[in-house]
């Protein structure tokens, strides 16, 4: 039986492909969104404290990796801290022991996350819904336990201290978070681009089909488990890039990176920003990271109460999340405008 | 093309199919006729591999396939058109059509699809759920033909459609048959079944109670309608 992944190119048609005016409007829209995204990415360390900007970037990519599974495969991973954390430790250890430039350490961490994702994914993708969430959570807890016990390597509760930021001896980048940001943001954008490519590829269409109805997709000749596993491993790799960036940026890896609350936080960011949109995650990440930073510096320690309340309000009032709601409003306004004009 | 011997299927304790044997040859249209709950849909799901709790043998192209996964069966050339049509709501018509892999060299080309189903070209950029019931049915059939399925399992394609659309579906089934594709059709609409099929299996309480040629079937239409309670 042939089981290769050959897929005929599903052609995406759009009504606007045939209408020059609609096509122009669409390219203007894209240009506008692209410009906003570019300004946001480049301007972030000017507006916020640069180390916080790096945190936002890392969490943003982490949220994108979760959305890849949650929004496009319909699988809620409640153990994504495993990949973020494994990559954080691996990147930290690589940077510490081999003195390699940090982008290499981060890529190494992402590869480690993908390797660990293969057995976890192999078992988890056979289940769906709450069972999938529980299996991923269980594995993440196991990895947390191993990291806690394996003190010689991970430092146990003390964490991994003194992770260097070596970058070809360029001191400005190694010591100034502001310049460091512009190097790691390249990795973050590359990770986000990869997620976008996956979603907008024939492979991504099959993932959406699996989300819509997996039995049907199986009956149309696709090995559903294999597709889910590939998506899972890719998602873990993207989460790994994010975790590696976070570890290098802080120069320190703690057990917190593997904690289940980290898995919960990233799911919260994804849902808050709007799942199934890919760009909602970064919005959610920015909101949560900035909020935590403000609240922490103000000396208030009930951060969880505030983020939890925001989450509840969001789920009750804007089910599509921040990005999803905004997009919906814009679409409705456009439809109304088009109607009035015709 | 497909031969089924002594197939029994259960849902837990309940036996829904009992020692059923049937066969469909290349270029033949065969119906499974029976009341609600007679086991017709279970039969199709068993052939597709979606219903697992069963015994008996299923061979396709001479190969025993009862242990194969549903995706392996689809790639071997069995195309399932479920009663809910199975159109993906979040994909466009064109994406729905081109989603499955092409598994056979005799797969229908896009030109062939558009010639037989002109609506698919007109509505290619509509989302799957914006189609009418008849269009969804046609899309579901077109989709498995474009894959290159050589045995179509159609689950009540006439259900809930206007008479003129049902007629069009009938024409399409005859066209498919002329191309050498085999069709196993589950139907409750006896009139419609008699306009397209070569042979009929009468299913009652999980058993094949009778096998009829289309002529016999037409001759006994009134009696059959009574049996089906319609």
XYZ file of C-alpha atoms in Angstrom:
572
model
C 0.000 0.000 0.000
C 1.380 3.357 -0.890
C 1.497 5.539 2.175
C 3.625 8.404 0.932
C 2.440 11.906 1.491
C 1.801 12.858 -2.091
C -1.049 15.267 -2.263
C -2.430 16.918 -5.341
C -2.175 20.658 -4.981
C -5.544 21.843 -3.765
C -6.005 25.060 -5.623
C -7.355 27.823 -3.495
C -9.746 29.853 -5.532
C -11.028 33.141 -4.374
C -13.780 35.176 -5.948
C -11.409 38.106 -5.959
C -9.046 36.209 -8.285
C -11.395 37.173 -11.068
C -12.220 40.727 -10.057
C -9.350 43.206 -10.434
C -10.882 45.698 -7.992
C -11.321 43.084 -5.272
C -7.832 41.850 -5.997
C -6.404 45.331 -5.523
C -8.353 45.754 -2.285
C -6.980 42.454 -1.073
C -3.387 43.345 -1.836
C -3.805 46.715 -0.112
C -5.206 44.902 2.915
C -2.290 42.512 2.923
C 0.201 45.329 2.571
C -1.435 47.170 5.461
C -1.436 44.116 7.722
C 2.127 43.317 6.715
C 3.225 46.853 7.537
C 1.523 46.765 10.930
C 3.151 43.415 11.697
C 6.557 44.676 10.581
C 6.274 47.860 12.657
C 5.138 45.829 15.669
C 8.013 43.361 15.324
C 10.689 46.008 14.748
C 9.322 48.636 17.111
C 8.604 46.397 20.109
C 11.926 46.912 21.994
C 11.510 50.711 21.566
C 8.174 50.701 23.360
C 8.719 48.094 26.036
C 11.683 47.161 28.170
C 13.817 45.066 25.746
C 14.021 41.870 27.871
C 10.201 41.960 28.058
C 10.115 42.378 24.280
C 12.128 39.155 23.962
C 9.721 37.418 26.348
C 6.745 38.562 24.285
C 8.398 37.279 21.101
C 9.157 33.888 22.669
C 5.668 33.447 24.126
C 4.138 34.645 20.855
C 5.847 31.861 18.920
C 4.982 29.376 21.661
C 1.306 30.365 21.333
C 1.522 29.968 17.555
C 2.821 26.420 18.013
C -0.135 25.592 20.265
C -2.578 27.177 17.818
C -1.167 25.033 15.020
C -2.523 22.008 16.883
C -5.539 23.553 18.606
C -6.829 25.663 15.738
C -5.903 23.535 12.749
C -5.878 19.936 13.943
C -8.456 20.461 16.665
C -6.188 18.918 19.301
C -5.660 20.710 22.608
C -2.188 19.929 23.903
C -1.990 20.481 27.617
C 1.630 19.432 27.735
C 3.376 21.847 25.455
C 5.605 22.973 28.310
C 7.413 19.672 27.697
C 8.718 20.929 24.352
C 9.342 24.478 25.462
C 11.153 23.175 28.559
C 13.123 20.355 26.936
C 14.337 22.812 24.342
C 15.149 25.393 27.021
C 17.296 22.889 28.922
C 18.892 21.476 25.760
C 19.674 24.919 24.340
C 21.056 25.973 27.725
C 23.258 22.892 27.983
C 24.502 23.248 24.410
C 25.372 26.911 24.963
C 27.040 26.134 28.273
C 29.071 23.107 27.272
C 30.061 23.792 23.692
C 30.340 27.571 23.636
C 28.417 27.670 20.367
C 26.684 30.829 19.133
C 23.201 30.971 20.642
C 21.211 30.505 17.390
C 22.885 27.099 17.039
C 21.984 26.232 20.625
C 18.372 27.266 20.014
C 18.108 25.154 16.859
C 19.677 22.278 18.811
C 17.046 22.738 21.505
C 14.249 22.705 18.924
C 15.592 19.451 17.481
C 15.668 17.920 20.968
C 12.033 18.983 21.439
C 11.059 17.333 18.142
C 12.840 14.103 19.092
C 11.006 13.911 22.403
C 7.751 14.746 20.586
C 7.908 11.630 18.409
C 7.107 9.006 21.085
C 4.730 11.361 22.938
C 2.918 12.258 19.735
C 2.844 8.646 18.577
C 0.738 7.726 21.592
C -1.200 10.971 21.976
C -2.536 11.296 18.407
C -4.399 8.023 18.814
C -6.711 9.856 21.178
C -8.685 13.032 20.728
C -10.469 15.644 22.787
C -9.952 15.531 26.544
C -7.978 12.263 26.284
C -5.428 13.882 24.003
C -5.063 16.743 26.479
C -4.627 14.298 29.372
C -2.041 12.131 27.585
C 0.055 15.176 26.680
C -0.261 16.514 30.233
C 0.809 13.153 31.682
C 3.935 13.027 29.543
C 4.808 16.616 30.365
C 4.531 15.802 34.066
C 6.823 12.802 33.600
C 9.414 15.009 31.931
C 9.087 17.549 34.752
C 9.737 14.750 37.243
C 12.799 13.501 35.361
C 14.215 17.042 35.175
C 13.612 17.488 38.890
C 15.454 14.266 39.768
C 18.293 14.454 37.265
C 20.139 17.099 39.243
C 23.582 16.485 37.708
C 22.350 17.681 34.350
C 19.442 19.994 35.022
C 20.412 21.375 38.399
C 17.119 20.131 39.824
C 15.283 22.826 41.747
C 18.160 25.264 41.369
C 17.787 25.189 37.636
C 20.450 25.593 35.023
C 22.423 28.700 35.846
C 24.762 30.873 33.875
C 23.737 30.128 30.299
C 25.967 32.270 28.068
C 24.708 34.369 25.138
C 27.691 33.935 22.858
C 27.310 35.431 19.421
C 30.602 35.482 17.496
C 32.099 37.743 20.154
C 29.837 40.672 19.175
C 29.576 42.242 22.606
C 26.698 44.584 21.848
C 24.387 41.657 21.055
C 25.726 39.511 23.871
C 25.124 42.094 26.561
C 22.426 44.464 25.341
C 18.917 42.976 25.299
C 17.905 45.648 22.793
C 20.284 44.323 20.113
C 19.848 40.706 21.223
C 16.140 41.102 20.437
C 16.822 41.857 16.771
C 18.818 38.653 16.365
C 16.363 36.308 18.056
C 13.380 37.912 16.369
C 14.705 36.479 13.111
C 14.336 32.990 14.585
C 10.887 33.850 15.926
C 9.695 35.189 12.571
C 11.147 32.131 10.824
C 9.170 29.895 13.204
C 5.972 31.889 12.612
C 6.543 31.765 8.861
C 6.951 27.984 9.035
C 3.633 27.694 10.890
C 1.957 29.906 8.292
C 3.410 27.797 5.458
C 2.176 24.590 7.099
C -1.341 25.955 7.509
C -1.498 27.265 3.940
C -0.102 24.157 2.279
C -1.883 21.086 0.913
C -0.717 19.385 4.099
C -2.545 22.081 6.075
C -5.770 21.425 4.123
C -5.595 17.781 5.150
C -5.122 18.865 8.765
C -8.234 21.046 8.570
C -10.110 18.136 6.997
C -9.027 15.924 9.901
C -10.209 18.571 12.348
C -13.586 18.793 10.597
C -14.112 15.047 10.409
C -11.387 12.508 10.937
C -13.368 9.392 9.977
C -14.284 10.985 6.677
C -10.714 11.981 5.970
C -9.580 8.452 6.703
C -12.162 7.137 4.249
C -10.736 9.494 1.630
C -7.415 7.724 1.877
C -5.425 9.652 4.462
C -3.569 8.048 7.320
C -4.971 10.407 9.929
C -2.572 9.377 12.721
C 0.451 9.983 10.559
C -0.691 13.470 9.608
C -1.487 14.316 13.195
C 1.884 13.011 14.328
C 3.743 15.115 11.760
C 1.780 18.202 12.808
C 2.490 17.402 16.445
C 6.243 17.084 15.890
C 6.370 20.279 13.814
C 4.443 22.095 16.506
C 6.889 20.787 19.123
C 9.794 22.063 17.018
C 8.248 25.537 16.818
C 7.567 25.493 20.564
C 11.194 24.421 20.929
C 12.519 27.461 19.078
C 10.450 29.640 21.406
C 11.683 27.817 24.525
C 15.294 28.041 23.377
C 15.007 31.790 22.815
C 13.475 32.204 26.265
C 16.263 30.205 27.949
C 19.107 32.026 26.205
C 17.489 35.403 26.816
C 17.196 34.776 30.562
C 20.580 33.061 30.809
C 18.872 30.661 33.161
C 16.531 27.665 32.887
C 14.240 26.772 35.752
C 11.866 23.891 36.379
C 9.076 26.396 35.819
C 9.656 25.961 32.068
C 8.436 22.354 32.365
C 5.642 23.075 34.803
C 2.047 22.373 33.864
C 1.186 26.014 34.584
C 3.420 26.934 31.641
C 1.299 24.659 29.426
C -1.793 26.313 30.847
C -0.474 29.818 30.320
C 0.275 29.279 26.659
C -3.177 27.771 26.061
C -4.654 30.827 27.804
C -2.684 33.147 25.519
C -3.806 31.230 22.433
C -7.474 31.254 23.365
C -7.346 34.874 24.541
C -5.791 35.975 21.262
C -8.114 33.824 19.177
C -7.514 30.219 18.188
C -7.440 29.067 14.608
C -6.087 32.422 13.479
C -2.340 31.871 14.025
C -1.885 35.625 14.663
C -4.136 35.652 17.694
C -1.514 33.859 19.793
C 1.024 36.710 19.575
C -1.676 39.224 20.568
C -2.622 37.090 23.564
C 1.036 36.627 24.465
C 1.677 40.384 24.375
C -1.350 41.090 26.577
C -0.456 38.476 29.191
C 3.282 39.178 29.319
C 2.791 42.958 29.581
C 0.067 42.559 32.170
C 2.192 40.241 34.305
C 5.093 42.653 34.030
C 2.981 45.657 35.077
C 1.357 43.784 37.945
C 4.657 42.331 39.151
C 6.369 45.729 39.221
C 3.399 47.271 41.022
C 3.935 44.767 43.817
C 0.525 43.132 43.454
C 0.764 39.380 43.812
C -2.626 38.177 42.706
C -1.593 38.022 39.054
C -3.476 34.782 38.549
C -6.731 36.402 39.669
C -6.394 39.149 37.056
C -5.340 36.923 34.130
C -7.947 34.351 35.138
C -10.692 36.975 35.222
C -9.645 38.318 31.832
C -9.734 34.796 30.473
C -13.217 34.158 31.827
C -14.484 37.472 30.440
C -12.932 36.720 27.088
C -14.497 33.252 26.865
C -17.879 34.674 27.893
C -17.880 37.808 25.745
C -15.578 37.238 22.785
C -15.470 33.557 22.032
C -13.220 34.140 19.042
C -10.577 35.867 21.117
C -9.128 39.327 20.584
C -7.858 38.813 17.058
C -10.813 36.691 15.988
C -13.304 39.285 17.247
C -11.470 42.171 15.594
C -11.288 40.267 12.310
C -14.965 39.439 12.537
C -15.888 43.092 13.113
C -13.754 44.241 10.187
C -15.271 41.587 7.914
C -18.783 42.633 8.941
C -18.022 46.311 8.369
C -16.603 45.502 4.934
C -19.617 43.395 4.001
C -21.897 46.241 5.101
C -19.910 48.755 3.070
C -20.006 46.540 -0.020
C -23.771 46.156 0.364
C -24.349 49.893 0.658
C -22.263 50.556 -2.420
C -24.111 48.067 -4.629
C -14.796 -6.471 -8.040
C -15.962 -6.905 -4.470
C -17.047 -10.148 -2.847
C -18.413 -10.428 0.642
C -18.887 -13.747 2.369
C -20.627 -14.494 5.626
C -20.321 -10.995 6.974
C -21.712 -10.427 10.444
C -21.481 -7.148 12.274
C -22.315 -6.225 15.843
C -22.803 -3.123 17.903
C -21.879 -4.502 21.281
C -24.459 -7.188 22.036
C -26.704 -6.333 19.136
C -26.133 -8.128 15.871
C -26.931 -5.831 12.939
C -25.698 -7.933 10.043
C -26.076 -11.670 10.016
C -24.146 -13.865 7.600
C -24.522 -11.539 4.632
C -22.951 -12.453 1.308
C -23.003 -10.269 -1.762
C -20.919 -9.270 -4.720
C -20.657 -6.344 -7.114
C -18.920 -6.641 -10.470
C -17.152 -4.029 -12.501
C -19.516 -1.585 -14.198
C -22.471 -2.879 -12.257
C -24.936 -0.948 -10.123
C -26.287 -2.974 -7.238
C -28.638 -1.747 -4.542
C -29.187 -2.716 -0.973
C -32.843 -2.146 -0.269
C -34.380 -2.380 3.159
C -36.155 -0.585 5.955
C -34.543 1.729 8.428
C -32.354 -0.293 10.747
C -32.012 -3.215 8.362
C -28.229 -2.798 8.445
C -27.682 -1.049 5.101
C -25.445 1.743 6.332
C -23.541 -0.663 8.590
C -22.869 -2.745 5.494
C -21.246 0.207 3.726
C -19.300 1.216 6.831
C -18.044 -2.359 7.178
C -16.848 -2.411 3.582
C -15.062 0.891 4.167
C -13.474 -0.427 7.348
C -15.121 2.139 9.583
C -17.122 -0.481 11.431
C -14.704 -2.850 13.150
C -16.809 -5.245 15.190
C -17.380 -7.888 12.532
C -16.536 -11.322 11.162
C -16.587 -12.776 7.661
C -14.534 -12.055 4.581
C -14.376 -9.082 2.225
C -12.276 -9.280 -0.891
C -11.645 -6.439 -3.294
C -9.956 -7.129 -6.652
C -9.348 -10.650 -5.328
C -7.427 -9.419 -2.282
C -8.719 -10.001 1.244
C -9.117 -6.523 2.731
C -11.005 -7.156 5.968
C -7.870 -6.385 8.003
C -7.003 -3.205 6.100
C -7.362 0.280 7.540
C -10.019 2.578 6.026
C -7.324 4.736 4.400
C -5.720 1.676 2.789
C -9.119 0.648 1.417
C -9.714 4.142 0.055
C -6.349 4.045 -1.679
C -7.187 0.621 -3.131
C -10.169 2.253 -4.879
C -13.204 2.140 -2.616
C -14.991 5.473 -2.430
C -17.495 6.166 0.313
C -20.226 8.751 -0.126
C -21.908 8.894 3.282
C -25.543 9.837 3.789
C -24.548 13.204 5.274
C -22.392 13.767 2.133
C -19.319 14.555 4.189
C -18.499 17.925 2.704
C -15.859 19.826 4.638
C -17.451 23.057 5.817
C -14.195 24.983 6.090
C -12.947 24.132 2.604
C -14.145 25.487 -0.732
C -15.695 23.286 -3.409
C -12.397 23.186 -5.313
C -10.506 22.298 -2.151
C -13.035 19.620 -1.246
C -12.628 18.129 -4.706
C -8.855 18.097 -4.702
C -8.347 17.129 -1.080
C -8.119 13.343 -1.485
C -5.081 11.826 -3.175
C -5.349 10.459 -6.709
C -5.029 6.718 -6.234
C -5.627 5.227 -9.661
C -4.570 5.983 -13.204
C -8.203 5.961 -14.340
C -9.086 8.762 -11.951
C -11.355 11.376 -13.490
C -9.609 14.518 -14.624
C -10.910 17.943 -13.637
C -12.232 18.355 -17.220
C -14.221 15.129 -16.924
C -15.554 16.212 -13.546
C -16.604 19.591 -14.893
C -18.229 18.020 -17.945
C -20.369 15.725 -15.809
C -20.840 18.152 -12.925
C -20.908 21.658 -14.470
C -22.082 23.122 -11.152
C -18.739 22.208 -9.609
C -16.995 24.633 -11.919
C -19.493 27.429 -11.338
C -19.325 27.039 -7.582
C -15.683 26.161 -7.186
C -14.916 29.060 -4.820
C -18.035 28.645 -2.656
C -17.572 27.178 0.776
C -18.735 23.584 1.152
C -21.734 24.441 3.302
C -23.103 27.103 0.938
C -24.121 24.375 -1.503
C -27.635 23.014 -1.803
C -28.266 19.419 -0.789
C -28.157 18.252 -4.395
C -24.916 20.108 -5.061
C -23.369 18.628 -1.933
C -24.378 15.164 -3.084
C -22.798 15.787 -6.488
C -19.646 17.163 -4.910
C -19.369 14.094 -2.681
C -19.691 11.803 -5.710
C -17.345 13.911 -7.850
C -14.749 13.895 -5.086
C -14.372 10.114 -4.988
C -14.393 9.880 -8.790
C -11.543 12.380 -8.971
C -9.621 10.164 -6.547
C -10.003 7.274 -8.945
C -12.317 5.123 -6.846
C -13.532 2.101 -8.791
C -16.227 1.042 -6.376
C -18.595 3.699 -5.086
C -20.540 3.154 -1.902
C -23.485 5.539 -2.116
C -25.588 5.927 1.001
C -29.082 7.129 0.061
C -28.041 9.714 -2.523
C -31.683 10.583 -3.261
C -32.606 11.354 0.335
C -34.152 14.766 0.869
C -33.676 15.967 -2.693
C -36.187 17.437 -5.129
C -37.440 14.987 -7.802
C -35.630 16.816 -10.606
C -32.341 16.593 -8.702
C -32.929 12.921 -7.937
C -33.383 12.408 -11.674
C -30.077 14.157 -12.324
C -28.335 11.970 -9.719
C -29.781 8.953 -11.543
C -28.298 10.164 -14.839
C -24.947 10.646 -13.130
C -25.002 7.116 -11.722
C -25.677 5.755 -15.207
C -22.779 7.805 -16.566
C -20.479 6.497 -13.854
C -21.548 2.947 -14.654
C -20.810 3.515 -18.352
C -17.249 4.400 -17.338
C -16.836 0.962 -15.783
C -17.153 2.047 -12.161
C -19.047 -0.282 -9.844
C -21.678 1.159 -7.537
C -23.162 -0.280 -4.377
C -26.186 1.825 -3.615
C -28.147 1.934 -0.412
C -31.703 3.077 -1.156
C -35.142 3.276 0.354
C -36.572 4.922 -2.733
C -37.672 1.861 -4.711
C -38.673 3.870 -7.789
C -35.304 5.538 -7.974
C -33.448 2.266 -7.355
C -35.238 0.588 -10.257
C -34.165 3.325 -12.685
C -30.443 2.876 -12.090
C -29.646 -0.608 -10.818
C -28.888 -3.961 -12.445
C -29.513 -6.074 -9.384
C -30.958 -5.670 -5.932
C -30.372 -7.258 -2.564
C -33.267 -7.107 -0.171
C -32.034 -6.667 3.372
C -34.236 -7.372 6.351
C -33.153 -7.508 9.989
C -29.530 -7.898 9.025
C -30.038 -10.696 6.519
C -30.217 -10.803 2.743
C -33.712 -12.193 2.259
C -33.802 -11.979 -1.512
C -31.716 -11.208 -4.538
C -33.563 -9.830 -7.535
C -32.793 -8.800 -11.083
C -34.030 -5.345 -11.981
C -36.894 -6.792 -14.073
C -38.168 -8.924 -11.196
C -37.715 -5.928 -8.966
C -39.915 -3.749 -11.150
C -42.508 -6.488 -11.495
C -42.803 -6.762 -7.718
C -42.582 -3.082 -6.967
C -45.922 -2.857 -5.154
C -45.119 -5.809 -2.924
C -41.690 -4.387 -2.152
C -43.081 -0.997 -1.308
C -45.359 -2.758 1.141
C -42.424 -4.587 2.637
C -40.584 -1.330 3.101
C -43.651 0.155 4.673
C -43.917 3.023 2.264
